Every structure is written in C-alpha cells, then in structure tokens.
C-alpha cells in the first residue's frame, strides 16, 4: 500500500485528506443521521473525486513531458508504467468515495427506519 501511495505522487495527499474528511463525516452521519451532514458529505465526496482526477491528470502531464524529453528513447513501455502510476490517484479516490457511500447508506437506512418510511418488500 505504501508503494502504491508513493507511486501515485503528490496527488495522493489531497485525495487522502479529502477522503479521510469524507469518511469521518460519513461515520458521524451513520452514527447520528441528521440531514445537516448531507451537504458536507456530498461536497467532500466531490472534492475526493476531483482531487483523484487532478492527481491523475497531472501525473499524465508529467509522464508526457518526460516522454517527450529525457525518456524519449525508452520506448512505449514507459507510457504504460507512467499511466499505471498515475491511476493510483483515481483508485484511491474511488476507494474512499465508495467507503463513504457505504457509510452514508447506513446512515440513510437508520434515518428511514427512525422516520418510519422504511418499506419492506412483500412476497408476491
């Protein structure tokens, strides 16, 4: 995991920070589902995904700059390795957003149970 984080580059840090804030907010919502947490969860989820995408984009830009310069003689294998490394940002963002989504779903389920709006499926 440490190697993947290092391979992803600087973009992993804002992605991790936004994602950890998202997870903390979603845990709080799962524990005490209150509607005031929803806008914060949505904005932190969006920030997490944007940070991961930005890290990927800057990683690809660095890769292409290096491939056009000092790595031009290395061949296309460098492009695959560089893209693989840049994708670590996207993977981290998706992992954190999915975890937050699952936690938010627990809170939404608890809120619906508390409000009596939970519909149970009937056998048909």
PDB file of C-alpha atoms in Angstrom:
ATOM      1  CA  UNK A   1       0.000   0.000   0.000  1.00  0.00           C
ATOM      2  CA  UNK A   2       2.859   2.362   0.818  1.00  0.00           C
ATOM      3  CA  UNK A   3       4.416   1.706  -2.596  1.00  0.00           C
ATOM      4  CA  UNK A   4       1.125   2.497  -4.338  1.00  0.00           C
ATOM      5  CA  UNK A   5       0.849   5.744  -2.384  1.00  0.00           C
ATOM      6  CA  UNK A   6       4.378   6.777  -3.307  1.00  0.00           C
ATOM      7  CA  UNK A   7       3.879   5.766  -6.953  1.00  0.00           C
ATOM      8  CA  UNK A   8       0.782   7.952  -7.187  1.00  0.00           C
ATOM      9  CA  UNK A   9       2.804  11.080  -6.461  1.00  0.00           C
ATOM     10  CA  UNK A  10       1.803  14.325  -4.806  1.00  0.00           C
ATOM     11  CA  UNK A  11      -1.842  13.993  -5.913  1.00  0.00           C
ATOM     12  CA  UNK A  12      -2.363  11.234  -3.382  1.00  0.00           C
ATOM     13  CA  UNK A  13      -2.112  13.680  -0.474  1.00  0.00           C
ATOM     14  CA  UNK A  14      -5.085  15.951  -1.259  1.00  0.00           C
ATOM     15  CA  UNK A  15      -7.069  12.886  -2.309  1.00  0.00           C
ATOM     16  CA  UNK A  16      -6.339  11.198   1.008  1.00  0.00           C
ATOM     17  CA  UNK A  17      -7.111  14.330   3.035  1.00  0.00           C
ATOM     18  CA  UNK A  18     -10.442  14.915   1.314  1.00  0.00           C
ATOM     19  CA  UNK A  19     -11.273  11.220   1.530  1.00  0.00           C
ATOM     20  CA  UNK A  20     -10.494  10.975   5.233  1.00  0.00           C
ATOM     21  CA  UNK A  21     -12.667  14.020   5.904  1.00  0.00           C
ATOM     22  CA  UNK A  22     -15.411  12.339   3.859  1.00  0.00           C
ATOM     23  CA  UNK A  23     -15.078   9.093   5.837  1.00  0.00           C
ATOM     24  CA  UNK A  24     -15.164  10.958   9.169  1.00  0.00           C
ATOM     25  CA  UNK A  25     -18.303  12.842   8.144  1.00  0.00           C
ATOM     26  CA  UNK A  26     -19.973   9.675   6.872  1.00  0.00           C
ATOM     27  CA  UNK A  27     -19.146   7.833  10.111  1.00  0.00           C
ATOM     28  CA  UNK A  28     -20.738  10.668  12.043  1.00  0.00           C
ATOM     29  CA  UNK A  29     -23.799  10.502   9.777  1.00  0.00           C
ATOM     30  CA  UNK A  30     -24.022   6.722  10.179  1.00  0.00           C
ATOM     31  CA  UNK A  31     -23.901   7.113  13.968  1.00  0.00           C
ATOM     32  CA  UNK A  32     -26.324  10.034  14.153  1.00  0.00           C
ATOM     33  CA  UNK A  33     -28.160  10.505  10.867  1.00  0.00           C
ATOM     34  CA  UNK A  34     -29.053  14.159  10.664  1.00  0.00           C
ATOM     35  CA  UNK A  35     -29.838  15.997   7.419  1.00  0.00           C
ATOM     36  CA  UNK A  36     -27.266  18.708   8.200  1.00  0.00           C
ATOM     37  CA  UNK A  37     -24.449  16.276   7.316  1.00  0.00           C
ATOM     38  CA  UNK A  38     -25.708  15.590   3.789  1.00  0.00           C
ATOM     39  CA  UNK A  39     -24.337  18.736   2.046  1.00  0.00           C
ATOM     40  CA  UNK A  40     -20.948  18.219   3.684  1.00  0.00           C
ATOM     41  CA  UNK A  41     -20.853  14.559   2.624  1.00  0.00           C
ATOM     42  CA  UNK A  42     -21.735  15.484  -0.947  1.00  0.00           C
ATOM     43  CA  UNK A  43     -19.158  18.250  -1.201  1.00  0.00           C
ATOM     44  CA  UNK A  44     -16.384  16.152   0.379  1.00  0.00           C
ATOM     45  CA  UNK A  45     -17.235  13.239  -1.910  1.00  0.00           C
ATOM     46  CA  UNK A  46     -16.977  15.523  -4.898  1.00  0.00           C
ATOM     47  CA  UNK A  47     -13.690  17.002  -3.630  1.00  0.00           C
ATOM     48  CA  UNK A  48     -12.288  13.493  -3.174  1.00  0.00           C
ATOM     49  CA  UNK A  49     -13.152  12.501  -6.742  1.00  0.00           C
ATOM     50  CA  UNK A  50     -11.869  15.788  -8.171  1.00  0.00           C
ATOM     51  CA  UNK A  51      -8.594  15.507  -6.236  1.00  0.00           C
ATOM     52  CA  UNK A  52      -8.071  11.978  -7.569  1.00  0.00           C
ATOM     53  CA  UNK A  53      -8.814  13.098 -11.108  1.00  0.00           C
ATOM     54  CA  UNK A  54      -6.494  16.087 -10.775  1.00  0.00           C
ATOM     55  CA  UNK A  55      -3.707  13.835  -9.492  1.00  0.00           C
ATOM     56  CA  UNK A  56      -4.244  11.535 -12.466  1.00  0.00           C
ATOM     57  CA  UNK A  57      -4.221  14.414 -14.955  1.00  0.00           C
ATOM     58  CA  UNK A  58      -1.060  15.971 -13.565  1.00  0.00           C
ATOM     59  CA  UNK A  59       0.594  12.547 -13.481  1.00  0.00           C
ATOM     60  CA  UNK A  60      -0.188  12.007 -17.163  1.00  0.00           C
ATOM     61  CA  UNK A  61       1.058  15.512 -17.978  1.00  0.00           C
ATOM     62  CA  UNK A  62       4.364  14.826 -16.202  1.00  0.00           C
ATOM     63  CA  UNK A  63       4.651  11.495 -17.952  1.00  0.00           C
ATOM     64  CA  UNK A  64       4.146  13.033 -21.393  1.00  0.00           C
ATOM     65  CA  UNK A  65       6.628  15.823 -20.656  1.00  0.00           C
ATOM     66  CA  UNK A  66       9.238  13.267 -19.591  1.00  0.00           C
ATOM     67  CA  UNK A  67       8.456  11.009 -22.556  1.00  0.00           C
ATOM     68  CA  UNK A  68       8.955  13.901 -24.965  1.00  0.00           C
ATOM     69  CA  UNK A  69      12.267  14.771 -23.274  1.00  0.00           C
ATOM     70  CA  UNK A  70      14.624  12.577 -21.279  1.00  0.00           C
ATOM     71  CA  UNK A  71      12.616   9.368 -21.629  1.00  0.00           C
ATOM     72  CA  UNK A  72      12.057   9.611 -25.399  1.00  0.00           C
ATOM     73  CA  UNK A  73      14.437   6.755 -26.097  1.00  0.00           C
ATOM     74  CA  UNK A  74      12.854   4.372 -23.581  1.00  0.00           C
ATOM     75  CA  UNK A  75      10.019   3.280 -25.871  1.00  0.00           C
ATOM     76  CA  UNK A  76       6.283   2.977 -25.271  1.00  0.00           C
ATOM     77  CA  UNK A  77       6.700   0.766 -22.183  1.00  0.00           C
ATOM     78  CA  UNK A  78       7.328   3.957 -20.182  1.00  0.00           C
ATOM     79  CA  UNK A  79       3.861   5.215 -21.139  1.00  0.00           C
ATOM     80  CA  UNK A  80       2.223   2.116 -19.684  1.00  0.00           C
ATOM     81  CA  UNK A  81       4.193   2.282 -16.454  1.00  0.00           C
ATOM     82  CA  UNK A  82       3.521   6.010 -16.064  1.00  0.00           C
ATOM     83  CA  UNK A  83      -0.196   5.617 -16.709  1.00  0.00           C
ATOM     84  CA  UNK A  84      -0.307   2.775 -14.197  1.00  0.00           C
ATOM     85  CA  UNK A  85       1.297   5.003 -11.577  1.00  0.00           C
ATOM     86  CA  UNK A  86      -0.988   7.942 -12.333  1.00  0.00           C
ATOM     87  CA  UNK A  87      -4.063   5.718 -11.976  1.00  0.00           C
ATOM     88  CA  UNK A  88      -3.244   5.169  -8.302  1.00  0.00           C
ATOM     89  CA  UNK A  89      -4.834   8.587  -7.660  1.00  0.00           C
ATOM     90  CA  UNK A  90      -8.098   7.536  -9.269  1.00  0.00           C
ATOM     91  CA  UNK A  91      -8.108   4.199  -7.454  1.00  0.00           C
ATOM     92  CA  UNK A  92      -7.617   5.874  -4.071  1.00  0.00           C
ATOM     93  CA  UNK A  93     -10.361   8.421  -4.792  1.00  0.00           C
ATOM     94  CA  UNK A  94     -12.811   5.703  -5.845  1.00  0.00           C
ATOM     95  CA  UNK A  95     -11.981   3.536  -2.838  1.00  0.00           C
ATOM     96  CA  UNK A  96     -12.541   6.410  -0.413  1.00  0.00           C
ATOM     97  CA  UNK A  97     -15.714   7.598  -2.171  1.00  0.00           C
ATOM     98  CA  UNK A  98     -17.139   4.068  -2.196  1.00  0.00           C
ATOM     99  CA  UNK A  99     -16.378   3.627   1.508  1.00  0.00           C
ATOM    100  CA  UNK A 100     -18.029   6.950   2.258  1.00  0.00           C
ATOM    101  CA  UNK A 101     -21.031   5.984   0.164  1.00  0.00           C
ATOM    102  CA  UNK A 102     -21.462   2.734   2.077  1.00  0.00           C
ATOM    103  CA  UNK A 103     -21.266   4.536   5.400  1.00  0.00           C
ATOM    104  CA  UNK A 104     -23.730   7.179   4.206  1.00  0.00           C
ATOM    105  CA  UNK A 105     -26.087   4.383   3.155  1.00  0.00           C
ATOM    106  CA  UNK A 106     -26.042   3.030   6.697  1.00  0.00           C
ATOM    107  CA  UNK A 107     -26.994   6.461   7.982  1.00  0.00           C
ATOM    108  CA  UNK A 108     -29.741   6.843   5.383  1.00  0.00           C
ATOM    109  CA  UNK A 109     -31.117   3.432   6.305  1.00  0.00           C
ATOM    110  CA  UNK A 110     -31.104   4.322  10.006  1.00  0.00           C
ATOM    111  CA  UNK A 111     -32.802   7.646   9.258  1.00  0.00           C
ATOM    112  CA  UNK A 112     -35.525   5.969   7.219  1.00  0.00           C
ATOM    113  CA  UNK A 113     -36.114   3.415   9.981  1.00  0.00           C
ATOM    114  CA  UNK A 114     -36.398   6.170  12.556  1.00  0.00           C
ATOM    115  CA  UNK A 115     -38.859   8.132  10.423  1.00  0.00           C
ATOM    116  CA  UNK A 116     -40.964   5.064   9.679  1.00  0.00           C
ATOM    117  CA  UNK A 117     -40.542   5.392   5.917  1.00  0.00           C
ATOM    118  CA  UNK A 118     -38.794   2.057   5.508  1.00  0.00           C
ATOM    119  CA  UNK A 119     -40.681  -0.109   3.042  1.00  0.00           C
ATOM    120  CA  UNK A 120     -40.217  -3.829   3.391  1.00  0.00           C
ATOM    121  CA  UNK A 121     -40.568  -5.946   0.277  1.00  0.00           C
ATOM    122  CA  UNK A 122     -43.599  -8.196   0.191  1.00  0.00           C
ATOM    123  CA  UNK A 123     -43.710 -11.677  -1.215  1.00  0.00           C
ATOM    124  CA  UNK A 124     -45.722 -11.621  -4.273  1.00  0.00           C
TER     125      UNK A 124
END
